[in-house]
Amino acid sequence: MSSNENPRPMTARPGAALSGEALIPGDKSVSHRSLILGALAVGRTHVTGLLEGEDVLATAAAMRAFGAEVNRLGEGEWEVYGVGTGGFAEPDDVIDCGNAGTGVRLIMGAMATTPIAATFTGDASLRRRPMGRILDPLKLFGAVSAGRAGGLLPLTLTGAADPVPVEYTLPMASAQVKSAVLLAGLNVPGETVVIEPEPTRDHTERMLKGFGATLEVEEGPEGRVIRLTGQPELYPQELAVPRDPSSASFPVAAALIVPGSKVRVPGIGLNPTRSGFFTTLREMGADLAYEDEREAGGEPVADLVATHGSLKGIEVPPERAPSMIDEYPILAALAATAEGTTVMRGIGELRVKESDRIAAMATGLRACGVRVEETEDSLTVHGGAVKGGATVATHLDHRIAMSFLCLGLVAAEGVTIDDGAPIATSFPGFVPLMRALGADLEGAL
Ligand code: S3P
């Protein structure tokens, strides 16, 4: 069930082959970081290709509330006049991050070592998600939090007046936690150290270096050791946000499963900490070509060309999970149409995303006639012909919504989702883009 006050049901049905070019919007992770780091630099950062989804717009509003000047100049083109490391002002109202876990966690990190207080909240999905994973390391710096039991939003965070540097080993594979600690470390004298046993997306490290921070990464026996020297002057940047590989996964998957389809998705980032889904697709036998492989903004990029063909189920190596963590819902949908069984292990983190994604996918797939098994940290999907005909609950989760709409394009009786509105958090143009490729999607978004 959606807790949205104004749910937008949508139905996807099988129809024509998909063809054409899909221009994917800017990367959500990089867009949040562009605004936050821009706000912590001194002077004008200019950003092109920014994702204008609701999550990122909430971060833009938050940066204004902390004292930065943030202006929209045109489509995807923004400027941020930053206040400098430690320069955040106390917001005079509650910071509402909407649906965005990345937004709220990174912003809490960015303010935790400045002596100001801020109260954070979000939508019903975000208010169910654990913040203790951020608050635990931020308390080590000297920040103090007060909020609901179990570390849930709304909560008030008071930044440390005399922060001390921290060495922190991540208890779970989370780029959000890593990033929150690094952003907090910016305003601390001395060296902040984060150790990540499993590598996660490294946009924060790359961008901090780009903004002029001194940051070193070493591979040690305990994992990646990241050392940040505190209190740098961050220099404003010219940033071109790459197109989002997680958003690209939806038209790519749809093209692979809808008979006769061929779709080109240009300029997709293939940073190895993000591209595990495409590797998995190739292991399943997908006809997925990388054309014009090149570098853009310091990241490997290629044009992806996805052509329909038969797919076979596989066992996804658990160590690949962090590099495709947001793509398991669409993988589960795709696996339902493949020949054989797909086993996804080591994915317990999916239970604390915008929804419990293991439960949401298992329940929705079963309603569509698919045989599925779940454990606390795994999902097994038995592929074949998908009947569909169900109305699936999306639980305020954009990726659950898009995954089931893609599945509906090949389910005999189509698939209805109870609410497509959350798609606007990460991929506002999804429905028109899919329709332009030829998808039969009914409903107003
Ligand atoms: C993100 C990290 C991941 C991912 C999220 C974006 C980021 O979350 O699921 O969509 O931008 O750092 P976790 O850090 O919780 O794994």
Coordinates of C-alpha atoms and ligand atoms in Angstrom, one line a residue:
M1 CA 0.0 0.0 0.0
S2 CA 1.2 3.5 -0.8
S3 CA 1.2 6.1 1.9
N4 CA 1.0 8.8 -0.7
E5 CA -2.0 11.1 -0.3
N6 CA -2.4 11.4 -4.1
P7 CA -1.4 8.0 -5.5
R8 CA -1.1 7.7 -9.3
P9 CA -1.9 4.1 -10.4
M10 CA -0.3 3.1 -13.7
T11 CA -0.5 0.0 -16.0
A12 CA 2.1 -1.4 -18.4
R13 CA 1.0 -3.9 -21.1
P14 CA 2.8 -5.9 -23.7
G15 CA 2.8 -4.3 -27.1
A16 CA 5.3 -3.1 -29.7
A17 CA 9.0 -3.6 -29.7
L18 CA 11.0 -0.8 -28.1
S19 CA 13.4 1.2 -30.3
G20 CA 15.3 4.4 -30.4
E21 CA 17.5 6.4 -28.1
A22 CA 17.0 6.9 -24.4
L23 CA 18.6 10.1 -22.9
I24 CA 19.0 9.4 -19.2
P25 CA 19.0 12.2 -16.7
G26 CA 22.0 13.0 -14.4
D27 CA 23.3 10.7 -11.8
K28 CA 21.5 11.0 -8.5
S29 CA 24.5 10.3 -6.3
V30 CA 26.7 12.8 -8.1
S31 CA 23.9 15.4 -8.2
H32 CA 23.4 15.4 -4.4
R33 CA 27.2 15.6 -3.9
S34 CA 27.6 18.5 -6.4
L35 CA 25.2 20.6 -4.5
I36 CA 26.6 19.7 -1.0
L37 CA 30.3 20.1 -2.0
G38 CA 29.4 23.3 -4.0
A39 CA 27.8 24.6 -0.8
L40 CA 31.0 23.9 1.2
A41 CA 33.4 25.4 -1.3
V42 CA 34.2 29.1 -1.4
G43 CA 32.8 30.8 -4.5
R44 CA 30.7 29.7 -7.5
T45 CA 30.4 26.1 -8.5
H46 CA 28.7 25.6 -11.9
V47 CA 26.9 22.3 -12.6
T48 CA 25.5 21.0 -15.8
G49 CA 23.4 17.8 -16.2
L50 CA 22.1 18.0 -12.7
L51 CA 19.2 15.6 -12.0
E52 CA 16.1 17.6 -11.3
G53 CA 14.3 14.9 -9.5
E54 CA 12.5 15.6 -6.2
D55 CA 15.3 14.1 -4.1
V56 CA 17.9 16.4 -5.5
L57 CA 15.6 19.4 -5.4
A58 CA 15.2 18.8 -1.7
T59 CA 19.0 18.8 -1.2
A60 CA 19.1 22.1 -3.2
A61 CA 16.5 23.6 -0.8
A62 CA 18.5 22.3 2.2
M63 CA 21.7 23.9 1.0
R64 CA 19.9 27.2 0.8
A65 CA 18.6 26.7 4.3
F66 CA 22.2 26.2 5.5
G67 CA 23.2 29.5 3.9
A68 CA 24.4 28.8 0.4
E69 CA 23.0 30.6 -2.6
V70 CA 21.7 28.0 -5.1
N71 CA 20.3 29.1 -8.4
R72 CA 18.7 27.2 -11.4
L73 CA 20.0 28.7 -14.6
G74 CA 18.3 26.4 -17.1
E75 CA 17.5 22.8 -17.7
G76 CA 20.0 20.8 -15.5
E77 CA 22.2 23.9 -15.2
W78 CA 22.7 25.2 -11.7
E79 CA 25.1 27.4 -9.8
V80 CA 26.0 27.2 -6.1
Y81 CA 27.8 30.0 -4.2
G82 CA 29.3 28.1 -1.3
V83 CA 29.9 29.3 2.3
G84 CA 33.2 27.4 2.8
T85 CA 34.1 24.4 5.1
G86 CA 32.5 25.1 8.5
G87 CA 30.5 28.0 7.1
F88 CA 27.0 26.5 7.4
A89 CA 24.5 28.8 9.1
E90 CA 21.8 27.4 11.4
P91 CA 18.6 26.7 9.4
D92 CA 15.5 28.6 10.7
D93 CA 13.1 25.8 9.9
V94 CA 12.9 22.0 9.6
I95 CA 14.9 20.4 6.8
D96 CA 12.6 18.1 4.8
C97 CA 14.5 15.7 2.6
G98 CA 11.4 14.1 1.2
N99 CA 12.2 10.5 0.0
A100 CA 16.0 11.0 -0.1
G101 CA 18.1 8.8 2.2
T102 CA 21.3 10.0 0.4
G103 CA 20.3 13.6 0.9
V104 CA 19.5 13.5 4.6
R105 CA 22.5 11.3 5.5
L106 CA 25.0 13.3 3.6
I107 CA 23.7 16.6 4.8
M108 CA 23.7 15.4 8.4
G109 CA 27.4 14.5 7.9
A110 CA 28.1 17.8 6.3
M111 CA 26.8 19.8 9.3
A112 CA 27.8 17.5 12.2
T113 CA 31.0 19.2 12.9
T114 CA 29.7 22.8 12.8
P115 CA 28.2 24.2 16.1
I116 CA 24.6 24.6 14.8
A117 CA 21.4 22.6 15.3
A118 CA 19.1 21.4 12.6
T119 CA 16.0 19.3 12.6
F120 CA 15.5 16.8 9.8
T121 CA 12.4 15.0 8.5
G122 CA 11.2 13.3 5.4
D123 CA 8.3 11.4 3.8
A124 CA 6.7 8.3 5.3
S125 CA 9.4 6.1 3.6
L126 CA 12.3 8.1 4.9
R127 CA 10.8 8.3 8.4
R128 CA 10.9 4.5 8.5
R129 CA 14.6 4.2 7.6
P130 CA 17.5 3.8 10.1
M131 CA 19.5 6.9 10.8
G132 CA 21.5 5.2 13.7
R133 CA 24.1 4.1 11.1
I134 CA 24.9 7.7 10.5
L135 CA 24.4 9.0 14.1
D136 CA 26.8 6.4 15.6
P137 CA 29.9 7.7 13.8
L138 CA 28.7 11.4 13.9
K139 CA 28.5 11.1 17.8
L140 CA 32.2 10.0 17.8
F141 CA 33.0 13.5 16.4
G142 CA 31.1 15.1 19.2
A143 CA 27.7 15.7 17.5
V144 CA 24.6 15.1 19.6
S145 CA 21.2 13.9 18.3
A146 CA 17.7 13.8 19.8
G147 CA 14.9 12.2 18.1
R148 CA 12.5 9.2 17.9
A149 CA 13.4 5.8 19.4
G150 CA 15.5 3.7 17.1
G151 CA 17.2 6.6 15.5
L152 CA 14.2 7.5 13.2
L153 CA 13.4 10.9 11.7
P154 CA 12.3 13.5 12.7
L155 CA 15.5 14.2 14.7
T156 CA 17.6 17.1 15.7
L157 CA 21.3 17.0 15.2
T158 CA 23.5 19.5 17.1
G159 CA 27.0 19.7 15.5
A160 CA 30.1 19.4 17.6
A161 CA 31.7 22.7 18.7
D162 CA 35.2 21.1 19.2
P163 CA 35.1 18.1 16.9
V164 CA 37.7 15.4 17.2
P165 CA 39.0 13.3 14.3
V166 CA 37.6 9.9 14.0
E167 CA 38.8 6.5 12.7
Y168 CA 35.7 4.5 11.6
T169 CA 35.3 1.0 10.2
L170 CA 32.0 0.7 8.3
P171 CA 29.8 -2.0 9.9
M172 CA 27.9 -2.3 6.6
A173 CA 28.7 -1.7 2.9
S174 CA 27.2 1.8 2.6
A175 CA 28.5 4.7 0.6
Q176 CA 26.1 7.0 2.4
V177 CA 27.7 6.2 5.8
K178 CA 31.2 6.5 4.3
S179 CA 30.3 9.8 2.8
A180 CA 28.6 11.2 5.9
V181 CA 31.8 10.5 7.9
L182 CA 34.1 12.1 5.2
L183 CA 31.9 15.2 5.0
A184 CA 31.9 15.5 8.7
G185 CA 35.7 15.1 8.7
L186 CA 36.0 18.2 6.5
N187 CA 35.6 20.5 9.4
V188 CA 37.8 18.7 11.9
P189 CA 41.4 19.4 12.6
G190 CA 43.6 16.4 11.8
E191 CA 43.0 13.3 9.9
T192 CA 39.7 11.4 9.6
V193 CA 40.0 7.8 8.5
V194 CA 37.3 5.6 7.1
I195 CA 37.9 1.9 6.5
E196 CA 35.5 0.1 4.2
P197 CA 35.8 -3.7 4.2
E198 CA 33.8 -3.9 0.9
P199 CA 34.3 -1.2 -1.7
T200 CA 31.2 1.0 -2.3
R201 CA 30.5 3.8 -4.8
D202 CA 33.4 6.2 -4.6
H203 CA 31.9 9.5 -5.9
T204 CA 32.6 11.3 -2.6
E205 CA 36.3 10.5 -2.7
R206 CA 36.7 11.4 -6.4
M207 CA 34.8 14.7 -5.9
L208 CA 36.5 15.7 -2.7
K209 CA 39.8 15.4 -4.5
G210 CA 38.4 17.4 -7.4
F211 CA 37.4 20.2 -5.0
G212 CA 40.9 20.3 -3.6
A213 CA 40.8 18.2 -0.5
T214 CA 43.8 16.0 0.5
L215 CA 42.4 12.5 0.4
E216 CA 44.4 9.2 0.1
V217 CA 43.1 5.8 -0.5
E218 CA 45.0 2.6 0.2
E219 CA 44.0 -1.0 -0.2
G220 CA 44.9 -2.8 3.0
P221 CA 44.2 -6.3 4.5
E222 CA 41.2 -4.8 6.2
G223 CA 39.8 -3.2 3.0
R224 CA 40.0 0.3 1.6
V225 CA 41.5 2.8 4.0
I226 CA 40.5 6.4 3.2
R227 CA 42.4 9.2 4.9
L228 CA 41.1 12.8 4.7
T229 CA 43.0 15.8 6.0
G230 CA 40.6 18.1 7.7
Q231 CA 39.8 21.8 7.3
P232 CA 40.9 22.1 3.6
E233 CA 39.9 25.1 1.5
L234 CA 37.5 23.7 -1.1
Y235 CA 37.8 25.4 -4.5
P236 CA 34.6 25.9 -6.6
Q237 CA 34.3 23.6 -9.6
E238 CA 32.9 23.3 -13.1
L239 CA 31.0 20.0 -12.9
A240 CA 29.3 17.9 -15.6
V241 CA 27.2 15.3 -14.0
P242 CA 27.3 11.9 -15.9
R243 CA 24.1 10.2 -16.8
D244 CA 22.8 7.8 -14.2
P245 CA 23.6 4.1 -14.7
S246 CA 20.9 3.1 -12.2
S247 CA 18.2 5.0 -14.2
A248 CA 19.6 3.5 -17.4
S249 CA 19.0 0.0 -16.0
F250 CA 15.3 0.4 -16.7
P251 CA 15.2 1.0 -20.4
V252 CA 18.1 -1.3 -20.9
A253 CA 16.3 -4.1 -19.1
A254 CA 13.0 -3.4 -20.9
A255 CA 14.8 -3.6 -24.3
L256 CA 16.4 -6.9 -23.3
I257 CA 13.1 -8.5 -22.5
V258 CA 10.6 -7.1 -25.0
P259 CA 10.8 -9.1 -28.2
G260 CA 12.2 -7.3 -31.2
S261 CA 13.6 -4.4 -29.2
K262 CA 16.8 -2.5 -29.7
V263 CA 17.6 0.6 -27.6
R264 CA 20.6 2.9 -27.5
V265 CA 21.4 4.6 -24.2
P266 CA 24.2 7.1 -24.7
G267 CA 26.8 8.4 -22.3
I268 CA 26.3 6.0 -19.3
G269 CA 28.9 6.0 -16.5
L270 CA 30.7 2.7 -16.1
N271 CA 32.5 3.5 -12.9
P272 CA 33.3 0.0 -11.6
T273 CA 31.7 0.8 -8.2
R274 CA 28.4 1.2 -10.1
S275 CA 28.4 -1.1 -13.1
G276 CA 27.8 -4.5 -11.6
F277 CA 24.3 -4.8 -13.1
F278 CA 25.7 -4.5 -16.6
T279 CA 28.3 -7.2 -15.9
T280 CA 25.5 -9.4 -14.5
L281 CA 23.4 -8.9 -17.6
R282 CA 26.2 -10.0 -19.9
E283 CA 26.6 -13.1 -17.7
M284 CA 22.9 -13.8 -18.2
G285 CA 23.6 -13.8 -22.0
A286 CA 22.3 -10.3 -22.7
D287 CA 23.2 -8.7 -26.0
L288 CA 24.5 -5.5 -24.4
A289 CA 27.2 -3.7 -26.4
Y290 CA 29.4 -0.9 -25.0
E291 CA 30.1 1.5 -27.9
D292 CA 32.5 4.5 -28.0
E293 CA 34.1 3.7 -24.6
R294 CA 35.6 7.0 -23.4
E295 CA 36.4 9.1 -20.4
A296 CA 34.1 12.0 -19.3
G297 CA 34.6 14.0 -16.2
G298 CA 37.2 11.6 -14.9
E299 CA 34.8 8.6 -15.2
P300 CA 34.7 5.8 -17.8
V301 CA 31.6 6.2 -20.0
A302 CA 30.1 4.3 -23.0
D303 CA 27.0 4.3 -25.1
L304 CA 25.0 1.1 -24.3
V305 CA 23.1 -0.7 -27.0
A306 CA 20.7 -3.3 -25.6
T307 CA 19.1 -5.8 -28.1
H308 CA 16.4 -8.3 -27.2
G309 CA 17.4 -11.9 -26.8
S310 CA 17.0 -14.8 -24.5
L311 CA 18.4 -14.6 -21.0
K312 CA 19.4 -17.3 -18.6
G313 CA 19.2 -17.3 -14.8
I314 CA 22.5 -17.1 -12.9
E315 CA 23.9 -16.9 -9.4
V316 CA 25.0 -13.3 -8.8
P317 CA 28.2 -13.3 -6.8
P318 CA 27.4 -11.7 -3.4
E319 CA 30.6 -9.6 -3.5
R320 CA 29.1 -7.8 -6.5
A321 CA 26.2 -6.5 -4.4
P322 CA 27.6 -3.0 -3.5
S323 CA 28.2 -2.2 -7.2
M324 CA 24.6 -3.0 -8.2
I325 CA 22.8 -2.4 -4.9
D326 CA 20.0 -0.3 -6.5
E327 CA 19.6 -2.6 -9.5
Y328 CA 18.3 -5.7 -7.7
P329 CA 14.7 -4.8 -8.1
I330 CA 15.0 -4.5 -11.9
L331 CA 17.2 -7.6 -11.9
A332 CA 14.5 -9.6 -10.1
A333 CA 11.9 -8.4 -12.6
L334 CA 14.2 -9.4 -15.5
A335 CA 15.0 -12.7 -13.9
A336 CA 11.3 -13.6 -13.8
T337 CA 11.4 -13.6 -17.6
A338 CA 14.7 -15.5 -18.0
E339 CA 15.2 -19.2 -18.5
G340 CA 16.1 -20.9 -15.2
T341 CA 16.7 -19.6 -11.8
T342 CA 18.5 -16.4 -10.6
V343 CA 19.9 -16.4 -7.1
M344 CA 20.8 -13.1 -5.4
R345 CA 22.6 -13.4 -2.1
G346 CA 24.2 -11.0 0.3
I347 CA 21.6 -8.4 -0.3
G348 CA 20.3 -7.7 3.3
E349 CA 20.9 -4.0 2.8
L350 CA 17.9 -4.0 0.4
R351 CA 15.6 -4.3 3.4
V352 CA 16.4 -0.7 4.5
K353 CA 16.1 1.1 1.2
E354 CA 13.2 3.3 0.2
S355 CA 11.1 0.1 1.0
D356 CA 12.1 -3.4 2.1
R357 CA 13.0 -4.2 -1.5
I358 CA 13.3 -8.0 -0.9
A359 CA 9.8 -8.2 0.5
A360 CA 8.3 -5.7 -2.1
M361 CA 9.8 -7.6 -5.1
A362 CA 8.9 -11.1 -3.7
T363 CA 5.3 -10.1 -2.9
G364 CA 4.8 -8.3 -6.2
L365 CA 6.4 -11.1 -8.3
R366 CA 4.3 -13.7 -6.5
A367 CA 1.2 -11.7 -7.3
C368 CA 2.2 -11.8 -10.9
G369 CA 2.5 -15.6 -10.8
V370 CA 6.2 -15.9 -10.4
R371 CA 7.8 -18.5 -8.1
V372 CA 10.1 -16.7 -5.6
E373 CA 11.9 -17.6 -2.4
E374 CA 13.3 -15.1 0.1
T375 CA 15.5 -15.2 3.2
E376 CA 16.7 -12.4 5.4
D377 CA 19.4 -11.5 2.9
S378 CA 18.7 -13.3 -0.4
L379 CA 16.1 -13.6 -3.1
T380 CA 15.7 -16.4 -5.6
V381 CA 13.5 -16.0 -8.7
H382 CA 12.4 -18.8 -10.9
G383 CA 12.1 -17.5 -14.5
G384 CA 9.6 -18.3 -17.2
A385 CA 6.5 -16.9 -18.8
V386 CA 5.0 -14.2 -16.6
K387 CA 1.2 -14.0 -16.2
G388 CA 0.9 -10.6 -14.5
G389 CA -2.6 -9.2 -14.1
A390 CA -1.9 -8.0 -10.5
T391 CA -1.9 -4.6 -8.9
V392 CA 1.5 -4.4 -7.1
A393 CA 2.2 -2.2 -4.0
T394 CA 5.2 0.1 -4.6
H395 CA 5.6 1.3 -1.0
L396 CA 6.7 4.9 -2.0
D397 CA 9.7 3.3 -3.8
H398 CA 10.6 4.6 -7.2
R399 CA 12.7 1.6 -8.2
I400 CA 9.9 -0.9 -7.3
A401 CA 7.5 1.2 -9.4
M402 CA 9.8 1.3 -12.5
S403 CA 10.7 -2.4 -12.2
F404 CA 7.1 -3.6 -12.2
L405 CA 6.2 -1.3 -15.1
C406 CA 9.1 -2.8 -17.1
L407 CA 7.9 -6.3 -16.2
G408 CA 4.3 -5.4 -17.3
L409 CA 5.6 -4.9 -20.9
V410 CA 6.1 -8.7 -21.2
A411 CA 3.6 -10.0 -18.7
A412 CA 0.6 -11.7 -20.5
E413 CA -2.0 -9.7 -18.6
G414 CA 0.1 -6.6 -18.0
V415 CA 1.0 -5.2 -14.5
T416 CA -0.6 -2.4 -12.6
I417 CA 1.3 -0.5 -9.9
D418 CA -0.6 1.3 -7.1
D419 CA 1.4 4.4 -7.3
G420 CA 3.8 5.8 -10.0
A421 CA 4.3 9.2 -8.3
P422 CA 7.6 8.3 -6.5
I423 CA 9.2 7.8 -9.9
A424 CA 9.7 11.6 -9.9
T425 CA 12.1 11.3 -7.0
S426 CA 14.9 10.0 -9.3
F427 CA 13.7 9.8 -12.9
P428 CA 11.0 12.4 -13.6
G429 CA 11.0 11.8 -17.4
F430 CA 10.7 8.0 -17.1
V431 CA 7.2 7.6 -18.4
P432 CA 7.5 9.9 -21.5
L433 CA 10.9 8.4 -22.3
M434 CA 9.5 4.8 -22.2
R435 CA 6.5 5.8 -24.2
A436 CA 8.7 7.4 -26.8
L437 CA 10.6 4.1 -27.1
G438 CA 7.2 2.4 -27.8
A439 CA 6.1 1.2 -24.3
D440 CA 2.4 0.9 -23.6
L441 CA 2.1 2.7 -20.3
E442 CA -1.4 3.8 -19.1
G443 CA -1.9 6.4 -16.4
A444 CA -1.2 10.0 -15.8
L445 CA 2.2 11.0 -14.3
Ligands
S3P1 C1 24.0 6.0 -2.5 C2 24.4 4.9 -1.8 C3 23.6 3.7 -1.7 C4 22.4 3.7 -2.7 C5 21.7 5.0 -2.8 C6 22.7 6.1 -3.2 C7 24.9 7.2 -2.5 O1 23.0 3.6 -0.4 O2 21.5 2.7 -2.4 O3 20.7 5.0 -3.8 O4 24.6 8.1 -3.3 O5 25.8 7.2 -1.6 P1 23.7 2.9 0.8 O6 24.9 3.8 1.2 O7 22.7 2.9 1.9 O8 24.1 1.6 0.4

